[in-house]
Short mmCIF file of N, CA and C in Angstrom, two decimals:
data_model
loop_
_atom_site.label_atom_id
_atom_site.label_comp_id
_atom_site.label_asym_id
_atom_site.label_seq_id
_atom_site.Cartn_x
_atom_site.Cartn_y
_atom_site.Cartn_z
N UNK T 1 87.60 18.87 22.98
CA UNK T 1 86.66 19.65 22.20
C UNK T 1 87.44 20.58 21.27
N UNK T 2 87.01 20.65 20.03
CA UNK T 2 87.64 21.50 19.02
C UNK T 2 86.76 22.73 18.79
N UNK T 3 87.39 23.77 18.26
CA UNK T 3 86.65 25.01 18.00
C UNK T 3 87.23 25.70 16.77
N UNK T 4 86.38 26.46 16.09
CA UNK T 4 86.83 27.27 14.97
C UNK T 4 85.89 28.46 14.82
N UNK T 5 86.42 29.54 14.25
CA UNK T 5 85.65 30.75 14.02
C UNK T 5 86.06 31.35 12.68
N UNK T 6 85.07 31.80 11.93
CA UNK T 6 85.32 32.54 10.70
C UNK T 6 84.61 33.88 10.83
N UNK T 7 85.26 34.94 10.35
CA UNK T 7 84.66 36.27 10.39
C UNK T 7 84.84 36.94 9.04
N UNK T 8 83.96 37.88 8.77
CA UNK T 8 84.08 38.68 7.55
C UNK T 8 83.54 40.07 7.85
N UNK T 9 84.21 41.07 7.31
CA UNK T 9 83.74 42.45 7.40
C UNK T 9 83.00 42.77 6.11
N UNK T 10 81.82 43.36 6.25
CA UNK T 10 80.97 43.66 5.11
C UNK T 10 80.53 45.12 5.19
N UNK T 11 80.56 45.81 4.08
CA UNK T 11 80.17 47.21 4.03
C UNK T 11 78.65 47.35 3.88
N UNK T 12 77.95 46.78 4.85
CA UNK T 12 76.49 46.79 4.90
C UNK T 12 76.11 46.95 6.37
N UNK T 13 75.01 47.63 6.64
CA UNK T 13 74.60 47.83 8.03
C UNK T 13 74.27 46.51 8.71
N UNK T 14 74.52 46.47 10.00
CA UNK T 14 74.23 45.26 10.78
C UNK T 14 72.75 44.92 10.73
N UNK T 15 71.90 45.92 10.76
CA UNK T 15 70.45 45.65 10.71
C UNK T 15 70.06 44.98 9.40
N UNK T 16 70.63 45.43 8.29
CA UNK T 16 70.29 44.82 7.00
C UNK T 16 70.77 43.37 6.94
N UNK T 17 71.98 43.12 7.42
CA UNK T 17 72.49 41.74 7.43
C UNK T 17 71.63 40.87 8.32
N UNK T 18 71.31 41.36 9.51
CA UNK T 18 70.51 40.56 10.45
C UNK T 18 69.13 40.28 9.88
N UNK T 19 68.57 41.25 9.15
CA UNK T 19 67.26 41.04 8.53
C UNK T 19 67.33 39.84 7.58
N UNK T 20 68.45 39.67 6.90
CA UNK T 20 68.62 38.56 5.96
C UNK T 20 68.93 37.23 6.66
N UNK T 21 69.86 37.24 7.61
CA UNK T 21 70.34 35.97 8.18
C UNK T 21 69.78 35.65 9.56
N UNK T 22 69.08 36.57 10.18
CA UNK T 22 68.65 36.41 11.56
C UNK T 22 67.51 35.44 11.80
N UNK T 23 66.80 35.07 10.76
CA UNK T 23 65.73 34.08 10.93
C UNK T 23 66.31 32.67 10.94
N UNK T 24 65.85 31.83 11.85
CA UNK T 24 66.39 30.48 11.96
C UNK T 24 66.10 29.66 10.70
N UNK T 25 65.11 30.07 9.93
CA UNK T 25 64.72 29.36 8.71
C UNK T 25 65.27 30.03 7.46
N UNK T 26 66.21 30.98 7.60
CA UNK T 26 66.62 31.82 6.48
C UNK T 26 67.84 31.33 5.69
N UNK T 27 68.44 30.21 6.04
CA UNK T 27 69.65 29.77 5.34
C UNK T 27 69.46 29.71 3.81
N UNK T 28 68.35 29.20 3.27
CA UNK T 28 68.22 29.15 1.81
C UNK T 28 68.22 30.54 1.16
N UNK T 29 67.97 31.59 1.94
CA UNK T 29 67.96 32.95 1.40
C UNK T 29 69.36 33.48 1.09
N UNK T 30 70.39 32.87 1.71
CA UNK T 30 71.73 33.41 1.50
C UNK T 30 72.83 32.36 1.37
N UNK T 31 72.51 31.09 1.62
CA UNK T 31 73.52 30.04 1.59
C UNK T 31 73.17 29.00 0.52
N UNK T 32 73.79 29.09 -0.67
CA UNK T 32 73.44 28.18 -1.76
C UNK T 32 73.59 26.70 -1.41
N UNK T 33 74.49 26.36 -0.48
CA UNK T 33 74.71 24.98 -0.07
C UNK T 33 73.45 24.36 0.55
N UNK T 34 72.57 25.22 1.07
CA UNK T 34 71.33 24.76 1.73
C UNK T 34 70.13 25.33 0.97
N UNK T 35 69.63 24.61 -0.03
CA UNK T 35 68.49 25.13 -0.80
C UNK T 35 67.13 24.97 -0.12
N UNK T 36 67.04 24.10 0.91
CA UNK T 36 65.76 23.84 1.55
C UNK T 36 65.88 23.82 3.08
N UNK T 37 64.92 24.47 3.73
CA UNK T 37 64.83 24.47 5.20
C UNK T 37 63.37 24.37 5.59
N UNK T 38 63.09 23.47 6.53
CA UNK T 38 61.73 23.33 7.03
C UNK T 38 61.76 23.37 8.55
N UNK T 39 60.89 24.19 9.13
CA UNK T 39 60.83 24.32 10.59
C UNK T 39 59.84 23.33 11.19
N UNK T 40 60.13 22.91 12.43
CA UNK T 40 59.20 22.10 13.21
C UNK T 40 59.37 22.47 14.68
N UNK T 41 58.62 21.83 15.51
CA UNK T 41 58.64 22.09 16.96
C UNK T 41 58.51 23.58 17.26
N UNK T 42 57.53 24.21 16.62
CA UNK T 42 57.27 25.62 16.89
C UNK T 42 58.38 26.55 16.44
N UNK T 43 59.16 26.13 15.45
CA UNK T 43 60.24 26.97 14.94
C UNK T 43 61.57 26.74 15.63
N UNK T 44 61.64 25.79 16.55
CA UNK T 44 62.88 25.55 17.29
C UNK T 44 63.80 24.54 16.61
N UNK T 45 63.29 23.78 15.63
CA UNK T 45 64.08 22.79 14.93
C UNK T 45 63.97 23.05 13.43
N UNK T 46 65.12 23.03 12.75
CA UNK T 46 65.09 23.17 11.30
C UNK T 46 65.70 21.91 10.67
N UNK T 47 65.02 21.43 9.63
CA UNK T 47 65.51 20.30 8.84
C UNK T 47 65.99 20.87 7.52
N UNK T 48 67.30 20.75 7.30
CA UNK T 48 67.92 21.32 6.13
C UNK T 48 68.23 20.21 5.13
N UNK T 49 68.15 20.55 3.85
CA UNK T 49 68.59 19.65 2.80
C UNK T 49 69.72 20.34 2.07
N UNK T 50 70.86 19.66 1.94
CA UNK T 50 71.98 20.28 1.24
C UNK T 50 71.89 19.99 -0.26
N UNK T 51 72.84 20.54 -1.01
CA UNK T 51 72.83 20.40 -2.47
C UNK T 51 72.85 18.94 -2.93
N UNK T 52 73.48 18.08 -2.15
CA UNK T 52 73.57 16.66 -2.51
C UNK T 52 72.35 15.86 -2.06
N UNK T 53 71.39 16.51 -1.41
CA UNK T 53 70.20 15.82 -0.94
C UNK T 53 70.32 15.26 0.46
N UNK T 54 71.45 15.53 1.13
CA UNK T 54 71.64 15.09 2.50
C UNK T 54 70.81 15.91 3.48
N UNK T 55 70.51 15.33 4.62
CA UNK T 55 69.70 16.00 5.63
C UNK T 55 70.54 16.37 6.85
N UNK T 56 70.30 17.58 7.32
CA UNK T 56 70.93 18.09 8.55
C UNK T 56 69.80 18.63 9.41
N UNK T 57 69.71 18.19 10.65
CA UNK T 57 68.67 18.66 11.55
C UNK T 57 69.36 19.42 12.69
N UNK T 58 68.90 20.65 12.91
CA UNK T 58 69.51 21.52 13.92
C UNK T 58 68.46 22.09 14.85
N UNK T 59 68.85 22.31 16.10
CA UNK T 59 67.94 22.85 17.12
C UNK T 59 68.41 24.24 17.54
N UNK T 60 67.50 25.19 17.57
CA UNK T 60 67.79 26.53 18.06
C UNK T 60 67.95 26.47 19.57
N UNK T 61 69.11 26.86 20.06
CA UNK T 61 69.41 26.80 21.50
C UNK T 61 69.26 28.15 22.19
N UNK T 62 69.56 29.23 21.47
CA UNK T 62 69.46 30.57 22.05
C UNK T 62 69.27 31.57 20.91
N UNK T 63 68.49 32.62 21.17
CA UNK T 63 68.24 33.64 20.17
C UNK T 63 68.16 34.99 20.86
N UNK T 64 68.89 35.97 20.35
CA UNK T 64 68.85 37.33 20.91
C UNK T 64 68.79 38.32 19.76
N UNK T 65 67.58 38.77 19.46
CA UNK T 65 67.38 39.68 18.34
C UNK T 65 68.13 41.00 18.54
N UNK T 66 68.11 41.54 19.76
CA UNK T 66 68.77 42.82 20.03
C UNK T 66 70.28 42.71 19.83
N UNK T 67 70.87 41.60 20.25
CA UNK T 67 72.32 41.40 20.09
C UNK T 67 72.68 40.82 18.73
N UNK T 68 71.66 40.55 17.91
CA UNK T 68 71.83 39.97 16.56
C UNK T 68 72.65 38.69 16.60
N UNK T 69 72.18 37.72 17.36
CA UNK T 69 72.91 36.46 17.49
C UNK T 69 71.95 35.31 17.75
N UNK T 70 72.33 34.14 17.26
CA UNK T 70 71.64 32.92 17.67
C UNK T 70 72.63 31.76 17.72
N UNK T 71 72.28 30.80 18.56
CA UNK T 71 73.11 29.60 18.76
C UNK T 71 72.25 28.38 18.46
N UNK T 72 72.87 27.41 17.79
CA UNK T 72 72.14 26.19 17.46
C UNK T 72 73.04 24.98 17.67
N UNK T 73 72.41 23.82 17.79
CA UNK T 73 73.14 22.56 17.91
C UNK T 73 72.69 21.63 16.79
N UNK T 74 73.52 20.62 16.51
CA UNK T 74 73.16 19.62 15.51
C UNK T 74 72.48 18.44 16.20
N UNK T 75 71.33 18.07 15.70
CA UNK T 75 70.60 16.91 16.18
C UNK T 75 70.97 15.69 15.33
N UNK T 76 71.08 15.91 14.02
CA UNK T 76 71.41 14.82 13.09
C UNK T 76 72.13 15.42 11.89
N UNK T 77 73.27 14.84 11.52
CA UNK T 77 74.02 15.30 10.35
C UNK T 77 75.08 14.27 9.99
N UNK T 78 75.56 14.33 8.74
CA UNK T 78 76.57 13.37 8.30
C UNK T 78 78.00 13.80 8.64
N UNK T 79 78.16 14.60 9.67
CA UNK T 79 79.48 15.11 10.04
C UNK T 79 80.12 14.24 11.12
N UNK T 80 81.45 14.10 11.12
CA UNK T 80 82.14 13.23 12.07
C UNK T 80 82.40 13.91 13.42
N UNK T 81 81.31 14.44 14.03
CA UNK T 81 81.45 15.13 15.31
C UNK T 81 80.24 14.85 16.21
N UNK T 82 80.43 15.08 17.50
CA UNK T 82 79.33 15.09 18.46
C UNK T 82 79.43 16.39 19.25
N UNK T 83 78.38 16.70 19.98
CA UNK T 83 78.39 17.88 20.84
C UNK T 83 78.56 19.18 20.08
N UNK T 84 78.09 19.22 18.84
CA UNK T 84 78.25 20.41 18.01
C UNK T 84 77.35 21.54 18.49
N UNK T 85 77.92 22.71 18.62
CA UNK T 85 77.18 23.92 19.01
C UNK T 85 77.80 25.08 18.26
N UNK T 86 76.98 25.88 17.61
CA UNK T 86 77.48 26.96 16.77
C UNK T 86 76.70 28.25 17.01
N UNK T 87 77.39 29.38 16.81
CA UNK T 87 76.77 30.68 17.00
C UNK T 87 77.08 31.57 15.80
N UNK T 88 76.06 32.28 15.34
CA UNK T 88 76.20 33.30 14.30
C UNK T 88 75.85 34.63 14.93
N UNK T 89 76.74 35.62 14.75
CA UNK T 89 76.53 36.94 15.34
C UNK T 89 76.87 38.01 14.31
N UNK T 90 76.06 39.05 14.28
CA UNK T 90 76.34 40.22 13.44
C UNK T 90 76.70 41.38 14.38
N UNK T 91 77.93 41.87 14.25
CA UNK T 91 78.41 42.98 15.07
C UNK T 91 78.39 44.26 14.23
N UNK T 92 77.90 45.34 14.81
CA UNK T 92 77.96 46.63 14.15
C UNK T 92 79.34 47.24 14.37
N UNK T 93 80.03 47.55 13.29
CA UNK T 93 81.34 48.21 13.38
C UNK T 93 81.12 49.71 13.26
N UNK T 94 80.31 50.11 12.28
CA UNK T 94 79.87 51.50 12.12
C UNK T 94 78.49 51.43 11.48
N UNK T 95 77.92 52.56 11.16
CA UNK T 95 76.57 52.56 10.57
C UNK T 95 76.49 51.81 9.25
N UNK T 96 77.61 51.74 8.54
CA UNK T 96 77.61 51.10 7.22
C UNK T 96 78.59 49.93 7.12
N UNK T 97 79.17 49.51 8.23
CA UNK T 97 80.08 48.38 8.20
C UNK T 97 79.75 47.44 9.35
N UNK T 98 79.84 46.13 9.04
CA UNK T 98 79.52 45.11 10.03
C UNK T 98 80.55 44.00 9.97
N UNK T 99 80.64 43.27 11.06
CA UNK T 99 81.47 42.07 11.12
C UNK T 99 80.53 40.91 11.47
N UNK T 100 80.56 39.88 10.62
CA UNK T 100 79.75 38.69 10.86
C UNK T 100 80.70 37.60 11.33
N UNK T 101 80.32 36.97 12.43
CA UNK T 101 81.15 35.92 13.04
C UNK T 101 80.35 34.64 13.12
N UNK T 102 80.96 33.55 12.68
CA UNK T 102 80.31 32.23 12.73
C UNK T 102 81.32 31.31 13.41
N UNK T 103 80.94 30.79 14.56
CA UNK T 103 81.87 29.96 15.34
C UNK T 103 81.19 28.67 15.75
N UNK T 104 82.02 27.67 16.06
CA UNK T 104 81.47 26.41 16.48
C UNK T 104 82.42 25.65 17.39
N UNK T 105 81.85 24.83 18.25
CA UNK T 105 82.61 23.90 19.09
C UNK T 105 82.03 22.51 18.86
N UNK T 106 82.89 21.49 18.94
CA UNK T 106 82.45 20.14 18.64
C UNK T 106 83.54 19.17 19.06
N UNK T 107 83.16 17.91 19.18
CA UNK T 107 84.11 16.85 19.49
C UNK T 107 84.21 15.92 18.29
N UNK T 108 85.39 15.85 17.65
CA UNK T 108 85.55 14.97 16.51
C UNK T 108 85.38 13.49 16.90
N UNK T 109 84.79 12.72 16.00
CA UNK T 109 84.59 11.29 16.19
C UNK T 109 85.15 10.58 14.96
N UNK T 110 86.15 9.73 15.17
CA UNK T 110 86.72 8.98 14.06
C UNK T 110 87.58 9.80 13.13
N UNK T 111 87.95 10.98 13.54
CA UNK T 111 88.82 11.84 12.75
C UNK T 111 89.60 12.74 13.70
N UNK T 112 90.58 13.44 13.19
CA UNK T 112 91.41 14.30 14.04
C UNK T 112 90.73 15.66 14.25
N UNK T 113 91.18 16.36 15.29
CA UNK T 113 90.71 17.73 15.51
C UNK T 113 90.96 18.57 14.26
N UNK T 114 92.13 18.43 13.68
CA UNK T 114 92.52 19.26 12.53
C UNK T 114 91.58 19.06 11.34
N UNK T 115 91.21 17.81 11.08
CA UNK T 115 90.31 17.52 9.96
C UNK T 115 88.92 18.10 10.23
N UNK T 116 88.40 17.92 11.43
CA UNK T 116 87.07 18.44 11.78
C UNK T 116 87.07 19.97 11.77
N UNK T 117 88.13 20.57 12.29
CA UNK T 117 88.24 22.04 12.30
C UNK T 117 88.27 22.55 10.86
N UNK T 118 89.06 21.92 10.01
CA UNK T 118 89.14 22.34 8.60
C UNK T 118 87.78 22.23 7.92
N UNK T 119 87.04 21.16 8.21
CA UNK T 119 85.71 20.97 7.63
C UNK T 119 84.78 22.13 7.98
N UNK T 120 84.65 22.41 9.28
CA UNK T 120 83.71 23.45 9.70
C UNK T 120 84.22 24.85 9.38
N UNK T 121 85.51 25.06 9.48
CA UNK T 121 86.03 26.38 9.11
C UNK T 121 85.73 26.65 7.64
N UNK T 122 85.88 25.63 6.79
CA UNK T 122 85.55 25.78 5.38
C UNK T 122 84.08 26.08 5.15
N UNK T 123 83.21 25.39 5.88
CA UNK T 123 81.76 25.65 5.77
C UNK T 123 81.45 27.07 6.17
N UNK T 124 82.01 27.52 7.30
CA UNK T 124 81.75 28.88 7.76
C UNK T 124 82.30 29.92 6.80
N UNK T 125 83.54 29.76 6.37
CA UNK T 125 84.17 30.74 5.47
C UNK T 125 83.43 30.80 4.14
N UNK T 126 83.09 29.63 3.59
CA UNK T 126 82.34 29.61 2.33
C UNK T 126 80.96 30.23 2.52
N UNK T 127 80.32 29.97 3.65
CA UNK T 127 79.02 30.56 3.93
C UNK T 127 79.08 32.08 4.04
N UNK T 128 80.10 32.59 4.69
CA UNK T 128 80.24 34.05 4.81
C UNK T 128 80.56 34.68 3.46
N UNK T 129 81.32 33.99 2.63
CA UNK T 129 81.57 34.48 1.27
C UNK T 129 80.26 34.52 0.47
N UNK T 130 79.43 33.50 0.63
CA UNK T 130 78.13 33.46 -0.04
C UNK T 130 77.24 34.60 0.47
N UNK T 131 77.29 34.88 1.76
CA UNK T 131 76.52 36.00 2.33
C UNK T 131 76.95 37.31 1.68
N UNK T 132 78.23 37.52 1.55
CA UNK T 132 78.73 38.74 0.92
C UNK T 132 78.22 38.85 -0.51
N UNK T 133 78.24 37.75 -1.24
CA UNK T 133 77.76 37.74 -2.62
C UNK T 133 76.26 38.05 -2.65
N UNK T 134 75.50 37.43 -1.76
CA UNK T 134 74.04 37.66 -1.72
C UNK T 134 73.73 39.13 -1.46
N UNK T 135 74.53 39.75 -0.61
CA UNK T 135 74.33 41.16 -0.26
C UNK T 135 74.84 42.10 -1.35
N UNK T 136 75.46 41.55 -2.40
CA UNK T 136 75.94 42.37 -3.49
C UNK T 136 77.23 43.08 -3.22
N UNK T 137 78.02 42.55 -2.27
CA UNK T 137 79.30 43.17 -1.90
C UNK T 137 80.41 42.69 -2.78
#
């Protein structure tokens, strides 16, 4: 099993960041790579469409509003992995500074750990950079 984590410190309160990213259907609000998200199964499954028109289906596995975190798994995606599980967490550093962490574990299929790690680390790092831009940082 491979793992990767990307983090970013942002000069914005944790509550404000969580208000933007804490909804399971909120990716289009801050992640340009995902312009469309549709919920099903009572909000537990999201069907995402990426910029190229590809589909990614993810299931909400755990949600903790107080801890500002949620975990999801991939049901269907064009990625060379199985057993994918990822967590997004917003940590309060101070009243006006936060650390956002996006981590994932997965088993590469038909590719090396290094290639799969680089793929997801890039997605997470680019996503956190987009979050910073959306927040006006």
